[in-house]
XYZ file of C-alpha atoms in Angstrom:
681
model
C 20.998 -7.463 -16.911
C 19.448 -3.929 -17.090
C 18.819 -2.896 -13.046
C 17.857 0.448 -14.237
C 14.780 1.447 -11.404
C 15.133 0.991 -8.313
C 15.927 -2.109 -5.664
C 12.629 -3.718 -3.684
C 13.617 -5.814 -0.703
C 10.167 -7.984 -0.445
C 9.547 -8.795 3.124
C 11.495 -8.465 6.334
C 12.704 -11.919 6.946
C 16.114 -12.292 8.480
C 18.209 -12.004 5.092
C 16.966 -8.826 4.341
C 17.210 -7.961 7.733
C 21.105 -8.558 8.214
C 21.266 -7.095 4.805
C 20.096 -3.916 5.622
C 22.058 -3.729 9.180
C 25.107 -4.163 6.662
C 24.181 -1.079 5.224
C 23.408 0.537 8.021
C 26.842 0.133 9.671
C 28.693 0.375 6.011
C 27.213 2.698 3.578
C 29.512 2.469 0.771
C 28.301 -1.247 0.597
C 24.798 0.217 -0.411
C 23.918 0.202 -4.081
C 24.138 3.759 -5.359
C 20.295 3.687 -6.701
C 16.925 4.033 -4.818
C 16.184 1.058 -2.164
C 13.027 0.453 -0.978
C 11.523 -2.508 1.666
C 8.512 -3.508 1.661
C 6.864 -5.494 4.475
C 3.439 -6.034 6.198
C 4.780 -4.912 9.055
C 6.865 -2.228 10.622
C 8.841 -4.899 12.844
C 10.137 -8.135 12.288
C 10.589 -10.781 15.087
C 13.159 -12.741 15.610
C 12.396 -16.285 15.353
C 14.286 -17.934 17.626
C 13.030 -15.481 20.679
C 9.548 -16.141 19.756
C 9.050 -19.278 22.318
C 10.487 -16.887 25.355
C 7.602 -14.202 23.928
C 4.922 -17.199 23.927
C 6.355 -18.006 27.884
C 5.835 -14.827 28.948
C 9.521 -14.502 29.551
C 10.299 -11.880 26.635
C 8.474 -8.782 25.793
C 7.751 -7.893 22.441
C 9.714 -5.055 22.410
C 12.305 -7.430 23.001
C 12.309 -9.670 20.542
C 11.067 -7.019 17.711
C 13.700 -5.640 15.228
C 12.334 -2.374 14.357
C 12.352 -2.602 10.322
C 11.515 1.597 10.097
C 13.870 2.463 11.916
C 16.577 0.094 10.668
C 15.583 0.848 6.925
C 16.653 4.862 8.298
C 19.792 3.769 9.783
C 20.563 2.053 6.095
C 19.973 4.958 3.733
C 16.544 2.571 2.316
C 12.923 3.432 1.860
C 10.546 1.499 4.040
C 7.321 1.044 2.451
C 4.453 -0.693 4.840
C 1.836 -2.984 2.285
C 0.601 -6.250 2.194
C 1.792 -8.158 -0.813
C -0.746 -10.094 -3.067
C 1.666 -10.751 -6.496
C 4.516 -9.790 -8.495
C 4.724 -8.799 -12.584
C 7.999 -10.470 -13.397
C 7.390 -9.573 -16.730
C 6.967 -5.517 -16.401
C 9.036 -5.452 -13.349
C 5.905 -4.651 -10.924
C 5.128 -5.607 -7.258
C 1.717 -5.918 -6.303
C 0.480 -4.273 -3.029
C -2.825 -4.249 -1.230
C -5.092 -1.460 -1.858
C -2.152 0.540 -2.931
C -0.793 1.346 -6.964
C 2.128 -1.668 -7.540
C 6.175 -0.740 -7.010
C 8.295 -0.797 -10.054
C 11.705 -2.655 -9.681
C 14.972 -3.024 -11.048
C 15.945 -5.612 -9.205
C 13.808 -7.584 -7.055
C 14.835 -9.550 -4.020
C 12.238 -12.013 -2.416
C 12.485 -12.884 1.691
C 8.757 -12.766 2.053
C 9.169 -16.238 5.094
C 6.320 -18.602 5.130
C 3.042 -19.430 6.119
C 1.850 -22.627 7.845
C 0.775 -25.340 6.295
C -2.794 -26.134 5.295
C -3.361 -30.372 6.513
C -7.245 -31.135 5.434
C -9.119 -32.544 8.299
C -7.483 -30.610 10.759
C -9.124 -26.856 12.327
C -7.379 -24.762 14.753
C -5.374 -21.136 14.069
C -2.281 -21.397 12.829
C 1.203 -20.121 14.839
C 1.655 -17.376 12.070
C 1.060 -14.858 11.576
C 2.366 -14.631 15.043
C 0.273 -11.588 16.303
C -3.688 -13.280 15.486
C -2.070 -16.804 17.445
C -0.792 -14.268 20.382
C -4.291 -12.475 20.519
C -5.756 -16.027 20.566
C -3.672 -17.638 23.047
C -4.012 -14.004 25.859
C -7.532 -14.969 25.546
C -7.104 -18.347 26.778
C -7.950 -19.405 30.131
C -4.724 -20.470 31.851
C -6.715 -22.657 34.376
C -9.148 -24.833 32.203
C -9.077 -28.386 32.460
C -10.096 -28.763 29.037
C -6.766 -29.720 27.089
C -5.063 -27.178 24.829
C -3.244 -29.244 21.807
C -0.698 -28.125 19.765
C -0.657 -29.903 16.604
C 3.039 -30.784 14.810
C 6.177 -32.365 15.847
C 8.673 -30.241 14.477
C 11.242 -28.051 16.287
C 8.339 -25.410 16.469
C 6.107 -27.799 17.712
C 7.994 -28.716 20.381
C 9.159 -25.531 21.229
C 5.759 -23.868 21.376
C 3.960 -26.634 23.434
C 7.182 -26.145 26.160
C 7.026 -22.341 26.246
C 3.054 -23.086 27.041
C 3.648 -24.876 29.325
C 5.804 -22.429 30.693
C 2.671 -20.063 30.345
C 0.450 -22.536 31.555
C 1.661 -24.463 34.805
C -1.690 -26.573 35.691
C -3.681 -26.622 32.318
C -3.616 -29.930 30.550
C -1.203 -29.771 27.315
C -1.341 -32.253 24.540
C 0.966 -32.299 21.462
C 0.187 -34.455 18.313
C 2.703 -36.118 16.336
C 3.681 -38.674 13.397
C 4.261 -41.553 14.683
C 8.004 -42.069 15.474
C 8.462 -38.186 14.744
C 9.886 -37.852 18.124
C 13.254 -39.160 19.250
C 13.333 -40.391 23.142
C 15.524 -37.652 24.736
C 12.958 -35.459 23.476
C 9.924 -37.622 24.463
C 11.545 -37.224 27.726
C 11.300 -33.664 27.861
C 8.358 -32.777 27.178
C 6.753 -36.319 29.892
C 8.855 -34.408 32.572
C 6.955 -31.180 31.531
C 3.437 -32.806 31.690
C 2.871 -32.988 27.887
C 0.871 -35.954 26.623
C 1.982 -36.762 23.038
C -0.331 -38.011 20.877
C -0.175 -39.814 17.340
C -3.603 -39.924 15.932
C -4.294 -36.557 14.388
C -6.826 -37.576 12.214
C -8.964 -38.535 15.805
C -8.114 -34.940 17.545
C -10.650 -32.773 18.967
C -9.907 -29.721 17.298
C -12.945 -27.408 18.016
C -13.065 -23.948 18.980
C -9.751 -22.245 19.412
C -8.130 -24.943 21.737
C -6.261 -26.018 18.792
C -2.605 -24.177 17.382
C -1.177 -25.484 14.415
C 2.381 -25.452 13.693
C 2.287 -28.143 10.834
C 5.016 -27.222 8.789
C 5.604 -24.020 6.854
C 4.545 -23.425 2.947
C 5.661 -20.278 1.282
C 3.125 -17.961 0.206
C 0.589 -18.298 -2.308
C 1.213 -15.346 -5.120
C 4.567 -16.899 -5.543
C 3.853 -19.657 -7.371
C 0.120 -17.366 -8.931
C 2.538 -14.851 -10.199
C 4.343 -18.074 -12.457
C 7.271 -18.199 -10.391
C 8.995 -21.996 -10.491
C 8.102 -23.574 -6.960
C 8.494 -27.230 -5.416
C 5.600 -28.899 -3.652
C 5.747 -26.037 -0.533
C 5.745 -23.251 -2.985
C 9.175 -22.274 -2.389
C 10.336 -20.903 -5.494
C 13.801 -22.365 -6.852
C 17.114 -20.211 -7.407
C 20.587 -21.038 -8.554
C 23.704 -20.940 -6.170
C 23.774 -17.560 -7.387
C 20.405 -16.654 -5.021
C 18.655 -16.104 -8.424
C 15.246 -17.299 -10.144
C 15.506 -19.191 -13.107
C 15.000 -17.592 -16.261
C 14.820 -13.924 -14.544
C 18.368 -12.909 -13.451
C 16.853 -9.699 -11.814
C 14.891 -11.459 -8.972
C 16.609 -13.178 -5.855
C 15.204 -14.913 -3.293
C 16.309 -16.222 0.182
C 15.393 -17.320 3.524
C 11.722 -19.382 4.146
C 10.389 -18.822 0.652
C 13.399 -19.755 -2.215
C 15.131 -23.222 -2.101
C 18.476 -23.648 -4.196
C 17.637 -25.744 -6.736
C 20.831 -27.956 -6.509
C 21.288 -28.002 -2.892
C 18.296 -28.285 -1.216
C 17.656 -27.023 2.596
C 14.431 -26.848 4.364
C 13.116 -23.963 5.587
C 15.008 -22.890 8.675
C 16.049 -19.179 10.044
C 19.507 -20.499 10.509
C 19.975 -20.780 6.393
C 18.183 -17.373 5.854
C 20.542 -15.862 8.703
C 23.802 -17.374 6.427
C 21.915 -16.607 3.359
C 22.471 -12.777 3.511
C 25.622 -12.453 3.448
C 26.151 -14.144 0.379
C 22.835 -12.216 -1.316
C 24.153 -8.486 -0.210
C 27.302 -9.400 -2.314
C 25.235 -10.833 -5.310
C 22.938 -7.726 -4.822
C 25.557 -5.138 -4.615
C 27.844 -6.424 -7.719
C 24.238 -6.963 -9.589
C 24.131 -3.330 -9.750
C 27.950 -2.351 -10.306
C 27.781 -5.013 -13.424
C 30.168 -7.492 -11.771
C 29.976 -11.272 -11.703
C 28.144 -12.988 -8.805
C 29.510 -15.350 -6.619
C 27.635 -18.542 -5.766
C 27.055 -20.113 -2.481
C 26.692 -23.685 -1.309
C 24.616 -23.731 1.709
C 25.826 -26.094 5.176
C 24.197 -29.445 4.781
C 22.918 -29.273 8.264
C 21.978 -26.526 10.678
C 23.462 -26.375 14.352
C 19.796 -25.311 16.215
C 19.635 -24.580 20.055
C 16.156 -25.417 21.078
C 15.167 -24.108 24.775
C 12.717 -25.517 26.742
C 11.661 -22.045 28.179
C 12.352 -23.202 31.781
C 16.338 -23.094 31.800
C 17.694 -25.978 30.033
C 18.394 -26.230 26.553
C 20.042 -29.312 24.259
C 21.969 -28.919 21.160
C 20.889 -30.266 17.435
C 22.543 -31.393 14.226
C 20.773 -33.885 11.504
C 20.799 -37.322 14.729
C 23.067 -35.812 16.761
C 21.245 -34.522 20.034
C 23.495 -33.011 23.198
C 21.730 -32.063 26.322
C 19.302 -30.615 27.548
C 21.359 -28.941 29.940
C 21.325 -25.443 31.882
C 24.685 -24.083 30.279
C 23.209 -24.308 27.230
C 20.087 -23.146 27.774
C 22.415 -19.588 28.669
C 24.587 -20.375 26.082
C 21.172 -19.769 23.622
C 20.155 -16.710 25.955
C 23.460 -14.933 25.387
C 23.385 -15.995 21.350
C 19.600 -14.625 21.241
C 20.570 -11.108 23.131
C 23.505 -10.476 20.924
C 22.116 -11.199 17.949
C 19.312 -8.446 19.003
C 21.537 -6.097 20.073
C 23.114 -6.206 16.985
C 20.214 -4.201 15.905
C 20.226 -1.491 18.631
C 20.909 1.840 17.953
C 24.652 2.965 18.966
C 23.551 4.585 22.462
C 24.912 8.364 21.384
C 22.809 8.293 18.739
C 19.999 7.511 21.225
C 20.777 10.483 23.388
C 20.384 12.761 21.361
C 17.362 14.572 21.871
C 15.247 15.355 18.593
C 15.617 18.935 18.321
C 18.696 18.479 17.274
C 17.206 17.230 13.760
C 15.256 19.260 11.854
C 11.585 18.124 11.329
C 9.978 17.131 8.687
C 6.136 17.292 8.431
C 3.822 20.247 9.552
C 7.031 20.717 12.098
C 8.917 21.802 9.308
C 6.908 25.181 9.236
C 8.268 28.635 10.278
C 7.844 29.707 13.715
C 4.620 31.993 14.212
C 6.439 35.170 15.187
C 8.374 35.095 12.286
C 5.572 33.980 9.968
C 3.597 37.327 11.861
C 6.834 39.457 11.639
C 6.983 38.839 7.722
C 3.320 39.130 6.717
C 3.126 42.930 8.878
C 6.569 43.978 7.102
C 4.730 43.306 3.528
C 1.461 45.124 4.438
C -0.615 41.715 4.566
C -2.977 40.008 7.050
C -0.609 38.353 10.007
C -3.807 36.762 11.203
C -5.037 34.368 8.102
C -8.354 31.867 8.543
C -7.613 28.450 7.279
C -8.851 28.858 3.998
C -9.274 31.990 2.298
C -13.021 33.084 1.060
C -13.015 34.331 -2.971
C -16.907 34.622 -2.688
C -19.633 33.887 -4.390
C -22.747 31.947 -3.594
C -21.811 28.440 -1.961
C -19.036 30.929 -1.153
C -15.490 29.243 -2.907
C -12.442 28.818 -0.611
C -9.126 28.135 -1.306
C -6.248 27.436 1.043
C -2.295 25.498 0.212
C 0.023 23.817 2.526
C 2.858 21.119 1.793
C 5.898 19.942 3.536
C 8.950 18.096 2.826
C 8.472 14.399 3.379
C 7.952 13.043 6.769
C 8.447 9.470 5.255
C 9.970 7.419 3.005
C 7.125 6.333 1.595
C 6.013 8.563 -1.917
C 2.517 7.417 -1.953
C 2.035 7.385 1.881
C 3.157 10.623 2.547
C 1.681 12.482 -0.258
C -1.617 10.894 0.937
C -0.382 12.693 4.468
C -0.042 15.995 2.292
C -2.902 16.145 1.071
C -5.292 14.474 3.914
C -3.412 17.621 5.965
C -3.857 20.393 3.012
C -7.463 19.602 2.960
C -7.860 20.283 6.925
C -7.255 23.857 6.343
C -10.866 23.366 4.071
C -12.613 21.301 6.749
C -12.348 23.697 9.163
C -14.664 26.181 7.400
C -16.491 23.690 6.708
C -16.212 23.702 2.936
C -16.452 20.730 0.752
C -13.264 19.781 -1.360
C -14.206 19.903 -4.846
C -10.121 19.912 -6.939
C -6.573 20.633 -5.525
C -3.301 21.516 -7.737
C -0.154 20.173 -6.660
C 3.474 21.342 -6.966
C 5.933 17.920 -6.720
C 9.565 18.731 -6.455
C 11.849 15.668 -6.625
C 15.279 15.011 -6.038
C 17.951 14.846 -9.142
C 17.952 11.376 -9.712
C 17.669 8.934 -12.692
C 14.765 9.771 -14.269
C 12.958 6.334 -14.279
C 13.254 6.340 -10.365
C 11.668 9.661 -11.229
C 9.057 8.701 -12.770
C 8.434 5.921 -10.310
C 8.482 8.438 -7.348
C 6.354 10.972 -9.480
C 3.653 8.413 -10.076
C 3.549 7.125 -6.275
C 3.051 10.768 -5.280
C 0.752 11.771 -7.731
C -1.154 8.399 -6.920
C -0.510 8.946 -2.973
C -3.073 12.599 -3.773
C -5.831 11.297 -5.791
C -6.530 8.376 -3.252
C -7.859 11.565 -0.742
C -9.365 13.210 -3.310
C -11.515 10.241 -4.634
C -12.294 9.637 -1.444
C -14.912 12.820 -1.319
C -15.466 13.156 -5.251
C -12.399 15.702 -5.504
C -10.307 16.000 -9.184
C -7.044 16.853 -9.148
C -7.457 19.037 -12.115
C -3.375 20.491 -12.697
C 0.302 21.579 -10.780
C 3.831 21.386 -12.045
C 7.131 19.414 -11.110
C 10.650 20.589 -10.064
C 13.837 18.949 -9.916
C 15.578 19.871 -6.509
C 19.121 21.173 -6.467
C 19.472 20.449 -3.129
C 21.928 17.022 -1.869
C 20.473 14.287 -2.503
C 19.236 12.360 0.453
C 19.314 8.625 1.787
C 16.742 7.019 1.199
C 16.261 9.674 -2.027
C 12.142 9.292 -1.263
C 12.874 12.019 1.351
C 13.635 14.483 -1.285
C 10.186 14.748 -2.469
C 8.499 17.944 -1.140
C 4.443 18.406 -2.191
C 2.720 21.711 -1.763
C -1.304 21.444 -2.756
C -3.516 24.027 -3.728
C -7.021 23.042 -2.101
C -10.489 24.985 -3.669
C -13.981 23.815 -1.853
C -17.292 25.245 -1.761
C -19.340 25.955 1.512
C -22.976 27.774 1.750
C -21.952 29.139 5.044
C -18.258 29.159 6.069
C -16.945 28.998 9.488
C -14.732 31.366 10.934
C -11.646 30.297 12.801
C -12.752 33.509 15.626
C -16.041 33.891 16.963
C -16.235 31.813 19.997
C -19.313 32.523 22.715
C -19.326 32.646 26.179
C -20.933 28.648 27.462
C -19.396 26.863 24.155
C -17.992 23.733 24.438
C -14.403 22.939 23.041
C -14.253 19.635 21.185
C -11.262 18.018 19.940
C -11.830 14.388 17.529
C -7.961 13.196 17.610
C -5.292 12.720 19.816
C -2.311 14.885 19.847
C 1.344 13.975 19.927
C 2.669 13.368 16.143
C 5.003 15.978 16.260
C 7.185 14.656 19.646
C 6.474 11.147 18.019
C 7.623 11.268 14.208
C 10.784 13.712 16.276
C 11.910 11.031 18.539
C 11.306 8.388 15.561
C 13.966 10.208 13.903
C 16.320 9.462 16.458
C 15.191 5.643 17.144
C 13.589 6.785 21.026
C 9.704 6.304 19.047
C 8.314 2.415 19.984
C 7.625 1.031 16.430
C 3.618 0.247 17.693
C 3.154 3.906 18.386
C 4.530 4.885 15.006
C 1.629 2.345 13.315
C -0.868 3.293 15.676
C -0.310 7.113 15.252
C -0.078 6.407 11.362
C -3.391 4.591 11.048
C -5.105 7.312 12.811
C -3.240 10.333 10.626
C -4.166 8.457 7.413
C -7.584 8.368 7.409
C -9.686 11.214 5.933
C -11.679 13.781 7.996
C -13.960 14.726 5.636
C -17.052 13.222 6.426
C -16.956 14.773 10.155
C -18.111 17.964 7.987
C -21.172 16.804 6.461
C -22.226 15.525 10.729
C -21.263 19.295 12.230
C -22.988 20.832 9.157
C -26.242 19.390 10.864
C -25.526 21.618 13.998
C -25.982 24.555 11.506
C -25.352 28.142 14.072
C -24.742 26.051 16.909
C -20.667 25.724 15.043
C -19.566 29.398 16.137
C -15.660 28.500 15.504
C -13.749 25.751 14.102
C -9.736 25.277 13.170
C -7.575 22.578 12.451
C -4.857 22.359 14.885
C -1.422 21.598 12.672
C 2.214 23.108 13.106
C 1.783 25.594 16.144
C 0.079 23.085 17.974
C -3.026 23.033 20.216
C -2.370 26.565 22.381
C -0.883 28.303 19.218
C -3.687 28.050 17.439
C -6.305 28.154 20.338
C -4.480 31.332 20.519
C -5.795 32.169 16.943
C -9.101 31.290 17.843
C -9.330 33.602 20.644
C -7.541 36.740 18.635
C -10.847 36.604 16.352
C -13.189 36.187 19.398
C -14.857 38.757 22.390
C -12.801 38.910 25.403
C -13.503 35.399 27.308
C -11.274 32.619 28.788
C -11.076 29.611 27.715
C -10.405 26.070 31.088
C -8.479 23.645 29.560
C -9.388 20.181 30.903
C -6.021 19.181 30.139
C -7.041 15.286 31.713
C -9.725 14.976 29.437
C -7.172 15.820 26.302
C -6.365 12.643 24.163
C -3.016 11.773 23.734
C -1.547 9.571 20.998
C 0.055 6.262 22.876
C 4.167 7.018 23.275
C 3.352 9.956 23.078
C 3.326 11.158 26.869
C 6.440 9.201 27.395
C 8.363 10.480 25.228
C 7.656 14.186 26.475
C 8.132 13.240 29.920
C 12.267 11.926 28.486
C 12.245 15.148 26.879
C 12.172 14.947 23.649
C 10.699 17.314 21.369
C 10.018 18.578 17.808
C 12.561 21.078 16.447
C 9.607 23.865 16.121
C 8.619 22.951 20.072
C 10.296 26.198 21.432
C 9.434 28.282 19.084
C 5.974 27.251 19.838
C 6.374 27.318 23.606
C 5.574 31.464 22.955
C 1.938 30.418 23.089
C 2.510 29.348 26.610
C 1.841 33.423 27.404
C -1.311 33.133 26.689
C -1.764 30.869 29.412
C -0.945 34.211 32.167
C -4.171 35.814 30.709
C -7.015 34.502 28.728
C -6.172 30.443 28.859
C -6.558 28.666 32.215
C -5.308 24.858 32.732
C -7.066 22.649 35.054
C -5.917 20.812 36.936
C -2.444 22.288 36.829
C 0.006 20.725 34.383
C 2.666 18.782 34.638
C 5.760 20.174 31.990
C 5.279 17.243 29.656
C 1.946 18.427 29.277
C 2.774 22.083 28.776
C 5.274 20.854 26.119
C 1.885 18.514 24.482
C 0.396 21.705 23.928
C 2.629 23.446 21.671
C 3.308 19.867 20.014
C 3.517 20.667 16.529
C 0.436 18.036 14.412
C 1.015 16.881 11.203
C -2.657 15.193 10.336
C -3.935 16.864 13.425
C -7.498 17.323 15.074
C -10.449 19.836 14.138
C -10.477 21.831 17.267
C -14.395 23.187 16.962
C -16.385 25.462 19.615
C -20.159 24.866 19.816
C -23.049 25.023 22.095
C -23.317 22.778 25.236
C -26.498 21.090 23.788
C -24.520 20.217 20.512
C -21.189 19.019 22.049
C -23.859 16.554 24.668
C -24.812 15.791 21.069
C -21.260 15.332 19.378
C -19.814 13.589 22.471
C -22.524 11.005 22.963
C -23.056 9.656 19.575
C -19.536 10.067 18.013
C -15.782 10.485 18.176
C -15.691 14.059 20.032
C -14.080 15.038 23.106
C -14.992 17.804 24.780
C -11.690 19.766 26.299
C -13.014 22.700 27.566
C -15.441 25.331 27.921
C -15.306 28.984 27.327
C -16.441 30.939 30.396
C -16.757 35.061 30.571
C -13.364 36.932 30.724
C -13.584 37.479 34.562
C -13.511 34.225 35.274
């Protein structure tokens, strides 16, 4: 076996989740190579508690495992992407709308999807996020029966969960003849669930039928050429290796040991975690692997979500009883507690950790003093006007990796660097890049560099711009874990504009417009200590990952009505507004703090005292509140800190006429957050 290249963990199933937990708790066990987890979502749900979520007993946060945070603790890079296939011969994992990832070893734990049965319509229980959205739109008081199709453990638990969720709505469970034993039929009868066995005659119209009809592996596994069973699950040997591909392992619901076939179940996915971990660790050390013999029958606790549960193992059934329900809850909560970050870590404020992204820039006072010391302009524009017709503009920007995903990190860096030119009203035409890589194996360096360059080009290509050259370096600093956090990208970006906007030039009566929310600094600072919610980080990244270049052509239509513009980056809203004021005639800015858009979760974190490591120096900008800037209404401490929160891929701040502002706020995504008044106000 030649394991050169990174170890890719495809999918965030229970086997991989427990594998990451093992490496987080015992780092010496982690293979000494680049390791990447690829998953469609930044969280994975603990399957045993999903019925409780459907029943509204648990919240989504209570049953979600934060994969991004778990990867950070385990020293593993996290890539959020949808897997579309694999090329086992050339060792590539194919992803949707982004470059494939090369692997040395590959481990598959991609779960399963609901089987498609001919003649049945309705919506599947997986993906759960979609199913929950549809369930939330149902009328709980409707007299129209809601149907669940599937009499396995999943279907029974789901229909009982729906009874807890909807105490009065008629519920039907469609099963095969003889699928339910007498005890379970009794439980369903007491829950007022009507059991039917004629599936074909079920009324499966609209969104009133939920399909829990068994599972099958994702189709791309078979399409990739792997040997699979009738349910599309890949065959493995007792070492969890795929036949003909000793560098590919598989476990969980997407796989089956050919000599020890077992049905898809979270029980076996959990049991497979330790043997999978040991064999992956041994494979990278060139040591012998150890076979795994899964238990013949799974012991399962099944709850009715109404205070009772029963124990099932094969044909043996005990309960239902309240004591078993208490036992099930104890086991479930203990499982989730095992993934919580240690309390002493959560108590640390983010200021104790040096932040990444644009929050890694030097404080404004230090920068200004150094520039003044060598006789340079202490208030440079967002980009430098090199003259010509149209004017040629150039800017440079970059920062240490914000994320452990090289492609996405490079894309965010490029978007951030381009915003300097967008703030001047320029069209980006080309860029040059300097990429510093950690001192690791050349094969892994090559993959990191390729992913980084692809990320940069994805931004430039959207604008019709070109990456025309650059330079590479190998870092001499200690290698971080994950190693991809050792990447640093800097870009020199070139563009042109017929009439560049300046940072100064605000006029009395101008409206101040912002086009996106603030709060990325505190969100990513809190994420470093596991305090940010995964869905808040995901939502912020969705905004940060979108290019703002199309906004410039829109603004250009307003011609001279646009008086000044800047982008909000490392010095925060107040810091960059102060720079705009220094280039304008004396006036007063009224900021309407109740209208300033904020990323979800950011204010809650600020109220709890979290802040970026750059925030303390940025607070010097509060001095402007004693002069040219007024906050209306008076602001809380959290809002004051939001105003100096450093932004990566932050918004544009535009000063324009009231007439232009009325049009931009009515027709586009701009929000007016203030107005320029005469200096005596």
